[in-house]
Amino acid sequence: MSFATETKNELARIEPEKKCCQLAEIAGFLRVSGSLRLAGGGKFKIVITTENPAVARHYKKLIKEYFQVDTELEIGEAAGPKKGRAYLLTIDPNMRSEQILRETGILLVREGNNYISDGIYSDLIKTKCCRKSYLRGIFMGSGTISDPEKSYHLEIVCSSKNLANDLKKMINSFVDLSAKIVERKKSLYCIYEEFRIYL
C-alpha cells in the first residue's frame, strides 16, 4: 500500500463537525472526482469516482449526513492503465443533484443562465477550517503525497488552469506553505507543495 493511500485512509476517518466544513469537504472532493451526465429535461446526474473504498464509504456517509441523500454505490473496473476497482457514487436528479451542484459552487448562474464553474466558489472557503476541509476533499479526490521520511511533496492534479490558480491561492493562504503550478500533458495542471501539509 502506498503512502498516499495510507494517508487517504487515515483522512477518511476524519468527520468534520461543522456543517460549513462538511459542505467544503464535499465540494472539494466533488470538484475533482465528480462528473456530470445529462439526464434529460435539462437535469443532471452526478457520478463520483474513486479507487479507494475507504474514501467511497466516507463520502457516501458525509453526503447522506449533509444532504440527506443516500447515494447509490457501484463497484466497477478502474479506467485507464491502472488495474483494480473503481467505486462510483451516483446522485440522480430525483436525489436533488441540482441542489447539490448549486450548494457546492459547481452550478452557478450568470446573467440568468446556468453555467458550470471550473474554479473554487469563494463562499465555501471563507474560514481557515473550511479551507482545510476543502483541501482535504480535493486531496482525497486527486492528490498524491510522498513519504515524508524521503521528501515532502504533495501533488494535486487539476482539470483546469482556473482551478489550479484558485487552489494555489488557497494553499498559499496558509502560513509556511508555498505552492506552484506546473503544466503537464498539455491540459493538466498540478499543484506542488514542498512541505508537509496536515489536512
PDB file of C-alpha atoms in Angstrom:
ATOM      1  CA  MET A   1       0.000   0.000   0.000  1.00  0.00           C
ATOM      2  CA  SER A   2       1.394   3.412  -0.977  1.00  0.00           C
ATOM      3  CA  PHE A   3       1.947   6.233   1.484  1.00  0.00           C
ATOM      4  CA  ALA A   4      -0.696   8.297  -0.376  1.00  0.00           C
ATOM      5  CA  THR A   5      -3.275   5.507   0.039  1.00  0.00           C
ATOM      6  CA  GLU A   6      -2.457   5.175   3.741  1.00  0.00           C
ATOM      7  CA  THR A   7      -2.851   8.948   4.121  1.00  0.00           C
ATOM      8  CA  LYS A   8      -6.233   8.938   2.369  1.00  0.00           C
ATOM      9  CA  ASN A   9      -7.413   6.017   4.511  1.00  0.00           C
ATOM     10  CA  GLU A  10      -6.482   7.989   7.615  1.00  0.00           C
ATOM     11  CA  LEU A  11      -8.140  11.191   6.342  1.00  0.00           C
ATOM     12  CA  ALA A  12     -11.303   9.216   5.528  1.00  0.00           C
ATOM     13  CA  ARG A  13     -11.720   8.630   9.267  1.00  0.00           C
ATOM     14  CA  ILE A  14     -11.982  12.375   9.973  1.00  0.00           C
ATOM     15  CA  GLU A  15     -15.573  13.531  10.330  1.00  0.00           C
ATOM     16  CA  PRO A  16     -15.983  17.310  10.122  1.00  0.00           C
ATOM     17  CA  GLU A  17     -18.262  18.524  12.892  1.00  0.00           C
ATOM     18  CA  LYS A  18     -19.284  21.904  11.494  1.00  0.00           C
ATOM     19  CA  LYS A  19     -21.844  21.963   8.672  1.00  0.00           C
ATOM     20  CA  CYS A  20     -19.786  24.549   6.766  1.00  0.00           C
ATOM     21  CA  CYS A  21     -16.740  22.246   6.866  1.00  0.00           C
ATOM     22  CA  GLN A  22     -18.808  19.245   5.749  1.00  0.00           C
ATOM     23  CA  LEU A  23     -20.004  21.200   2.717  1.00  0.00           C
ATOM     24  CA  ALA A  24     -16.500  22.484   1.921  1.00  0.00           C
ATOM     25  CA  GLU A  25     -15.042  18.962   2.039  1.00  0.00           C
ATOM     26  CA  ILE A  26     -17.814  17.528  -0.157  1.00  0.00           C
ATOM     27  CA  ALA A  27     -17.325  20.415  -2.614  1.00  0.00           C
ATOM     28  CA  GLY A  28     -13.566  19.834  -2.865  1.00  0.00           C
ATOM     29  CA  PHE A  29     -13.984  16.112  -3.478  1.00  0.00           C
ATOM     30  CA  LEU A  30     -16.834  16.591  -5.940  1.00  0.00           C
ATOM     31  CA  ARG A  31     -14.856  19.254  -7.846  1.00  0.00           C
ATOM     32  CA  VAL A  32     -12.097  16.784  -8.806  1.00  0.00           C
ATOM     33  CA  SER A  33     -13.815  13.380  -8.615  1.00  0.00           C
ATOM     34  CA  GLY A  34     -17.281  14.166  -9.907  1.00  0.00           C
ATOM     35  CA  SER A  35     -18.592  14.164 -13.445  1.00  0.00           C
ATOM     36  CA  LEU A  36     -21.929  15.318 -14.792  1.00  0.00           C
ATOM     37  CA  ARG A  37     -24.190  13.437 -17.133  1.00  0.00           C
ATOM     38  CA  LEU A  38     -27.313  14.834 -18.738  1.00  0.00           C
ATOM     39  CA  ALA A  39     -30.396  13.024 -17.511  1.00  0.00           C
ATOM     40  CA  GLY A  40     -32.957  14.638 -19.848  1.00  0.00           C
ATOM     41  CA  GLY A  41     -35.084  17.731 -19.369  1.00  0.00           C
ATOM     42  CA  GLY A  42     -32.034  19.835 -18.536  1.00  0.00           C
ATOM     43  CA  LYS A  43     -31.379  17.794 -15.385  1.00  0.00           C
ATOM     44  CA  PHE A  44     -28.053  16.382 -14.207  1.00  0.00           C
ATOM     45  CA  LYS A  45     -26.872  13.078 -12.834  1.00  0.00           C
ATOM     46  CA  ILE A  46     -23.695  13.268 -10.722  1.00  0.00           C
ATOM     47  CA  VAL A  47     -21.216  10.368 -10.857  1.00  0.00           C
ATOM     48  CA  ILE A  48     -18.359  10.480  -8.344  1.00  0.00           C
ATOM     49  CA  THR A  49     -15.455   8.068  -8.903  1.00  0.00           C
ATOM     50  CA  THR A  50     -12.672   6.921  -6.594  1.00  0.00           C
ATOM     51  CA  GLU A  51     -10.371   3.908  -6.494  1.00  0.00           C
ATOM     52  CA  ASN A  52     -10.218   3.932  -2.690  1.00  0.00           C
ATOM     53  CA  PRO A  53     -13.010   2.038  -0.854  1.00  0.00           C
ATOM     54  CA  ALA A  54     -12.452   3.937   2.420  1.00  0.00           C
ATOM     55  CA  VAL A  55     -12.845   7.252   0.565  1.00  0.00           C
ATOM     56  CA  ALA A  56     -16.026   5.990  -1.160  1.00  0.00           C
ATOM     57  CA  ARG A  57     -17.558   4.973   2.201  1.00  0.00           C
ATOM     58  CA  HIS A  58     -16.546   8.289   3.773  1.00  0.00           C
ATOM     59  CA  TYR A  59     -18.236  10.429   1.108  1.00  0.00           C
ATOM     60  CA  LYS A  60     -21.303   8.212   0.907  1.00  0.00           C
ATOM     61  CA  LYS A  61     -21.763   8.809   4.638  1.00  0.00           C
ATOM     62  CA  LEU A  62     -20.862  12.528   4.514  1.00  0.00           C
ATOM     63  CA  ILE A  63     -23.236  13.266   1.606  1.00  0.00           C
ATOM     64  CA  LYS A  64     -26.022  11.397   3.398  1.00  0.00           C
ATOM     65  CA  GLU A  65     -25.409  13.312   6.613  1.00  0.00           C
ATOM     66  CA  TYR A  66     -25.238  16.749   4.972  1.00  0.00           C
ATOM     67  CA  PHE A  67     -27.774  16.482   2.127  1.00  0.00           C
ATOM     68  CA  GLN A  68     -29.957  13.613   3.457  1.00  0.00           C
ATOM     69  CA  VAL A  69     -29.288  11.814   0.159  1.00  0.00           C
ATOM     70  CA  ASP A  70     -28.395   8.118   0.067  1.00  0.00           C
ATOM     71  CA  THR A  71     -26.108   7.830  -2.962  1.00  0.00           C
ATOM     72  CA  GLU A  72     -26.044   4.638  -4.981  1.00  0.00           C
ATOM     73  CA  LEU A  73     -22.701   2.814  -4.732  1.00  0.00           C
ATOM     74  CA  GLU A  74     -21.469   0.665  -7.617  1.00  0.00           C
ATOM     75  CA  ILE A  75     -18.199  -1.218  -7.972  1.00  0.00           C
ATOM     76  CA  GLY A  76     -16.589  -1.447 -11.400  1.00  0.00           C
ATOM     77  CA  GLU A  77     -13.210  -1.728 -13.064  1.00  0.00           C
ATOM     78  CA  ALA A  78     -10.785   1.212 -12.889  1.00  0.00           C
ATOM     79  CA  ALA A  79     -10.372   3.073 -16.175  1.00  0.00           C
ATOM     80  CA  GLY A  80      -7.042   3.576 -17.916  1.00  0.00           C
ATOM     81  CA  PRO A  81      -3.779   1.699 -17.429  1.00  0.00           C
ATOM     82  CA  LYS A  82      -4.369   1.056 -13.714  1.00  0.00           C
ATOM     83  CA  LYS A  83      -5.825  -2.310 -12.799  1.00  0.00           C
ATOM     84  CA  GLY A  84      -8.188  -2.592  -9.914  1.00  0.00           C
ATOM     85  CA  ARG A  85     -11.592  -1.475  -8.807  1.00  0.00           C
ATOM     86  CA  ALA A  86     -13.396   1.801  -9.113  1.00  0.00           C
ATOM     87  CA  TYR A  87     -16.124   2.874  -6.708  1.00  0.00           C
ATOM     88  CA  LEU A  88     -18.882   5.020  -8.194  1.00  0.00           C
ATOM     89  CA  LEU A  89     -21.301   7.101  -6.140  1.00  0.00           C
ATOM     90  CA  THR A  90     -24.322   8.196  -8.181  1.00  0.00           C
ATOM     91  CA  ILE A  91     -26.718  11.054  -7.421  1.00  0.00           C
ATOM     92  CA  ASP A  92     -29.768  11.190  -9.700  1.00  0.00           C
ATOM     93  CA  PRO A  93     -31.943  14.265 -10.347  1.00  0.00           C
ATOM     94  CA  ASN A  94     -34.629  12.883  -8.008  1.00  0.00           C
ATOM     95  CA  MET A  95     -31.958  12.911  -5.272  1.00  0.00           C
ATOM     96  CA  ARG A  96     -31.628  16.706  -5.582  1.00  0.00           C
ATOM     97  CA  SER A  97     -28.494  16.634  -7.759  1.00  0.00           C
ATOM     98  CA  GLU A  98     -29.098  20.228  -8.902  1.00  0.00           C
ATOM     99  CA  GLN A  99     -29.292  21.494  -5.315  1.00  0.00           C
ATOM    100  CA  ILE A 100     -26.030  19.678  -4.505  1.00  0.00           C
ATOM    101  CA  LEU A 101     -24.315  21.217  -7.551  1.00  0.00           C
ATOM    102  CA  ARG A 102     -25.512  24.702  -6.538  1.00  0.00           C
ATOM    103  CA  GLU A 103     -24.521  24.401  -2.873  1.00  0.00           C
ATOM    104  CA  THR A 104     -21.045  23.101  -3.771  1.00  0.00           C
ATOM    105  CA  GLY A 105     -20.470  26.045  -6.124  1.00  0.00           C
ATOM    106  CA  ILE A 106     -20.275  23.942  -9.280  1.00  0.00           C
ATOM    107  CA  LEU A 107     -23.535  25.030 -10.928  1.00  0.00           C
ATOM    108  CA  LEU A 108     -23.854  28.821 -10.846  1.00  0.00           C
ATOM    109  CA  VAL A 109     -25.994  31.470 -12.537  1.00  0.00           C
ATOM    110  CA  ARG A 110     -24.631  34.268 -14.717  1.00  0.00           C
ATOM    111  CA  GLU A 111     -26.928  36.757 -16.465  1.00  0.00           C
ATOM    112  CA  GLY A 112     -29.915  34.482 -15.805  1.00  0.00           C
ATOM    113  CA  ASN A 113     -28.277  31.369 -17.278  1.00  0.00           C
ATOM    114  CA  ASN A 114     -26.827  28.301 -15.579  1.00  0.00           C
ATOM    115  CA  TYR A 115     -23.154  27.574 -16.136  1.00  0.00           C
ATOM    116  CA  ILE A 116     -20.633  25.060 -14.793  1.00  0.00           C
ATOM    117  CA  SER A 117     -17.889  26.756 -12.789  1.00  0.00           C
ATOM    118  CA  ASP A 118     -14.334  25.450 -13.112  1.00  0.00           C
ATOM    119  CA  GLY A 119     -12.889  27.211 -10.070  1.00  0.00           C
ATOM    120  CA  ILE A 120     -13.349  27.258  -6.312  1.00  0.00           C
ATOM    121  CA  TYR A 121     -16.510  29.004  -5.075  1.00  0.00           C
ATOM    122  CA  SER A 122     -15.110  31.570  -2.621  1.00  0.00           C
ATOM    123  CA  ASP A 123     -18.126  31.479  -0.257  1.00  0.00           C
ATOM    124  CA  LEU A 124     -17.173  27.901   0.680  1.00  0.00           C
ATOM    125  CA  ILE A 125     -13.667  28.744   1.913  1.00  0.00           C
ATOM    126  CA  LYS A 126     -14.090  31.933   3.945  1.00  0.00           C
ATOM    127  CA  THR A 127     -12.691  30.441   7.164  1.00  0.00           C
ATOM    128  CA  LYS A 128      -9.457  28.559   7.832  1.00  0.00           C
ATOM    129  CA  CYS A 129     -11.322  25.422   8.961  1.00  0.00           C
ATOM    130  CA  CYS A 130     -13.316  25.375   5.707  1.00  0.00           C
ATOM    131  CA  ARG A 131     -10.165  25.880   3.617  1.00  0.00           C
ATOM    132  CA  LYS A 132      -8.623  22.869   5.386  1.00  0.00           C
ATOM    133  CA  SER A 133     -11.756  20.818   4.751  1.00  0.00           C
ATOM    134  CA  TYR A 134     -11.880  21.805   1.069  1.00  0.00           C
ATOM    135  CA  LEU A 135      -8.208  20.913   0.678  1.00  0.00           C
ATOM    136  CA  ARG A 136      -8.808  17.566   2.390  1.00  0.00           C
ATOM    137  CA  GLY A 137     -11.607  16.808  -0.077  1.00  0.00           C
ATOM    138  CA  ILE A 138      -9.622  17.840  -3.128  1.00  0.00           C
ATOM    139  CA  PHE A 139      -6.586  15.834  -1.939  1.00  0.00           C
ATOM    140  CA  MET A 140      -8.680  12.697  -1.388  1.00  0.00           C
ATOM    141  CA  GLY A 141     -10.046  13.116  -4.896  1.00  0.00           C
ATOM    142  CA  SER A 142      -6.919  13.786  -6.951  1.00  0.00           C
ATOM    143  CA  GLY A 143      -3.928  14.171  -4.683  1.00  0.00           C
ATOM    144  CA  THR A 144      -0.808  12.187  -4.057  1.00  0.00           C
ATOM    145  CA  ILE A 145       1.862  12.607  -1.418  1.00  0.00           C
ATOM    146  CA  SER A 146       5.330  11.149  -0.951  1.00  0.00           C
ATOM    147  CA  ASP A 147       6.586   9.528   2.205  1.00  0.00           C
ATOM    148  CA  PRO A 148       7.841  12.378   4.450  1.00  0.00           C
ATOM    149  CA  GLU A 149      10.790  10.210   5.505  1.00  0.00           C
ATOM    150  CA  LYS A 150      12.083  10.564   1.933  1.00  0.00           C
ATOM    151  CA  SER A 151      10.877  14.027   0.878  1.00  0.00           C
ATOM    152  CA  TYR A 152       7.984  16.425   1.404  1.00  0.00           C
ATOM    153  CA  HIS A 153       5.975  16.520  -1.778  1.00  0.00           C
ATOM    154  CA  LEU A 154       2.239  16.922  -2.362  1.00  0.00           C
ATOM    155  CA  GLU A 155       0.766  16.989  -5.842  1.00  0.00           C
ATOM    156  CA  ILE A 156      -2.844  17.643  -6.841  1.00  0.00           C
ATOM    157  CA  VAL A 157      -3.924  17.226 -10.445  1.00  0.00           C
ATOM    158  CA  CYS A 158      -6.448  19.838 -11.611  1.00  0.00           C
ATOM    159  CA  SER A 159      -8.668  19.744 -14.679  1.00  0.00           C
ATOM    160  CA  SER A 160      -8.400  23.460 -15.483  1.00  0.00           C
ATOM    161  CA  LYS A 161      -5.984  26.347 -15.108  1.00  0.00           C
ATOM    162  CA  ASN A 162      -8.679  28.293 -13.237  1.00  0.00           C
ATOM    163  CA  LEU A 163      -8.991  25.550 -10.604  1.00  0.00           C
ATOM    164  CA  ALA A 164      -5.187  25.276 -10.341  1.00  0.00           C
ATOM    165  CA  ASN A 165      -4.874  29.054  -9.802  1.00  0.00           C
ATOM    166  CA  ASP A 166      -7.648  29.085  -7.168  1.00  0.00           C
ATOM    167  CA  LEU A 167      -6.097  26.111  -5.380  1.00  0.00           C
ATOM    168  CA  LYS A 168      -2.626  27.667  -5.437  1.00  0.00           C
ATOM    169  CA  LYS A 169      -4.037  30.865  -3.923  1.00  0.00           C
ATOM    170  CA  MET A 170      -5.879  28.890  -1.224  1.00  0.00           C
ATOM    171  CA  ILE A 171      -2.817  26.789  -0.291  1.00  0.00           C
ATOM    172  CA  ASN A 172      -0.616  29.892  -0.169  1.00  0.00           C
ATOM    173  CA  SER A 173      -3.087  31.494   2.290  1.00  0.00           C
ATOM    174  CA  PHE A 174      -1.691  29.133   4.952  1.00  0.00           C
ATOM    175  CA  VAL A 175       1.419  30.276   6.806  1.00  0.00           C
ATOM    176  CA  ASP A 176       4.631  28.470   5.757  1.00  0.00           C
ATOM    177  CA  LEU A 177       3.106  26.827   2.665  1.00  0.00           C
ATOM    178  CA  SER A 178       4.170  27.635  -0.850  1.00  0.00           C
ATOM    179  CA  ALA A 179       2.524  26.032  -3.867  1.00  0.00           C
ATOM    180  CA  LYS A 180       3.257  26.459  -7.557  1.00  0.00           C
ATOM    181  CA  ILE A 181       1.627  25.334 -10.794  1.00  0.00           C
ATOM    182  CA  VAL A 182       3.336  23.092 -13.319  1.00  0.00           C
ATOM    183  CA  GLU A 183       1.754  22.155 -16.633  1.00  0.00           C
ATOM    184  CA  ARG A 184       1.967  18.553 -17.792  1.00  0.00           C
ATOM    185  CA  LYS A 185       0.467  16.595 -20.668  1.00  0.00           C
ATOM    186  CA  LYS A 186      -0.972  19.651 -22.404  1.00  0.00           C
ATOM    187  CA  SER A 187      -4.108  20.362 -20.373  1.00  0.00           C
ATOM    188  CA  LEU A 188      -3.451  19.010 -16.869  1.00  0.00           C
ATOM    189  CA  TYR A 189      -2.261  21.375 -14.184  1.00  0.00           C
ATOM    190  CA  CYS A 190      -0.607  20.249 -10.986  1.00  0.00           C
ATOM    191  CA  ILE A 191      -0.115  21.924  -7.657  1.00  0.00           C
ATOM    192  CA  TYR A 192       3.141  21.136  -5.903  1.00  0.00           C
ATOM    193  CA  GLU A 193       3.850  21.639  -2.268  1.00  0.00           C
ATOM    194  CA  GLU A 194       7.343  21.195  -0.879  1.00  0.00           C
ATOM    195  CA  PHE A 195       6.288  20.995   2.767  1.00  0.00           C
ATOM    196  CA  ARG A 196       4.298  18.555   4.809  1.00  0.00           C
ATOM    197  CA  ILE A 197       0.641  19.530   4.944  1.00  0.00           C
ATOM    198  CA  TYR A 198      -1.608  18.486   7.809  1.00  0.00           C
ATOM    199  CA  LEU A 199      -5.139  18.422   6.443  1.00  0.00           C
TER     200      LEU A 199
END
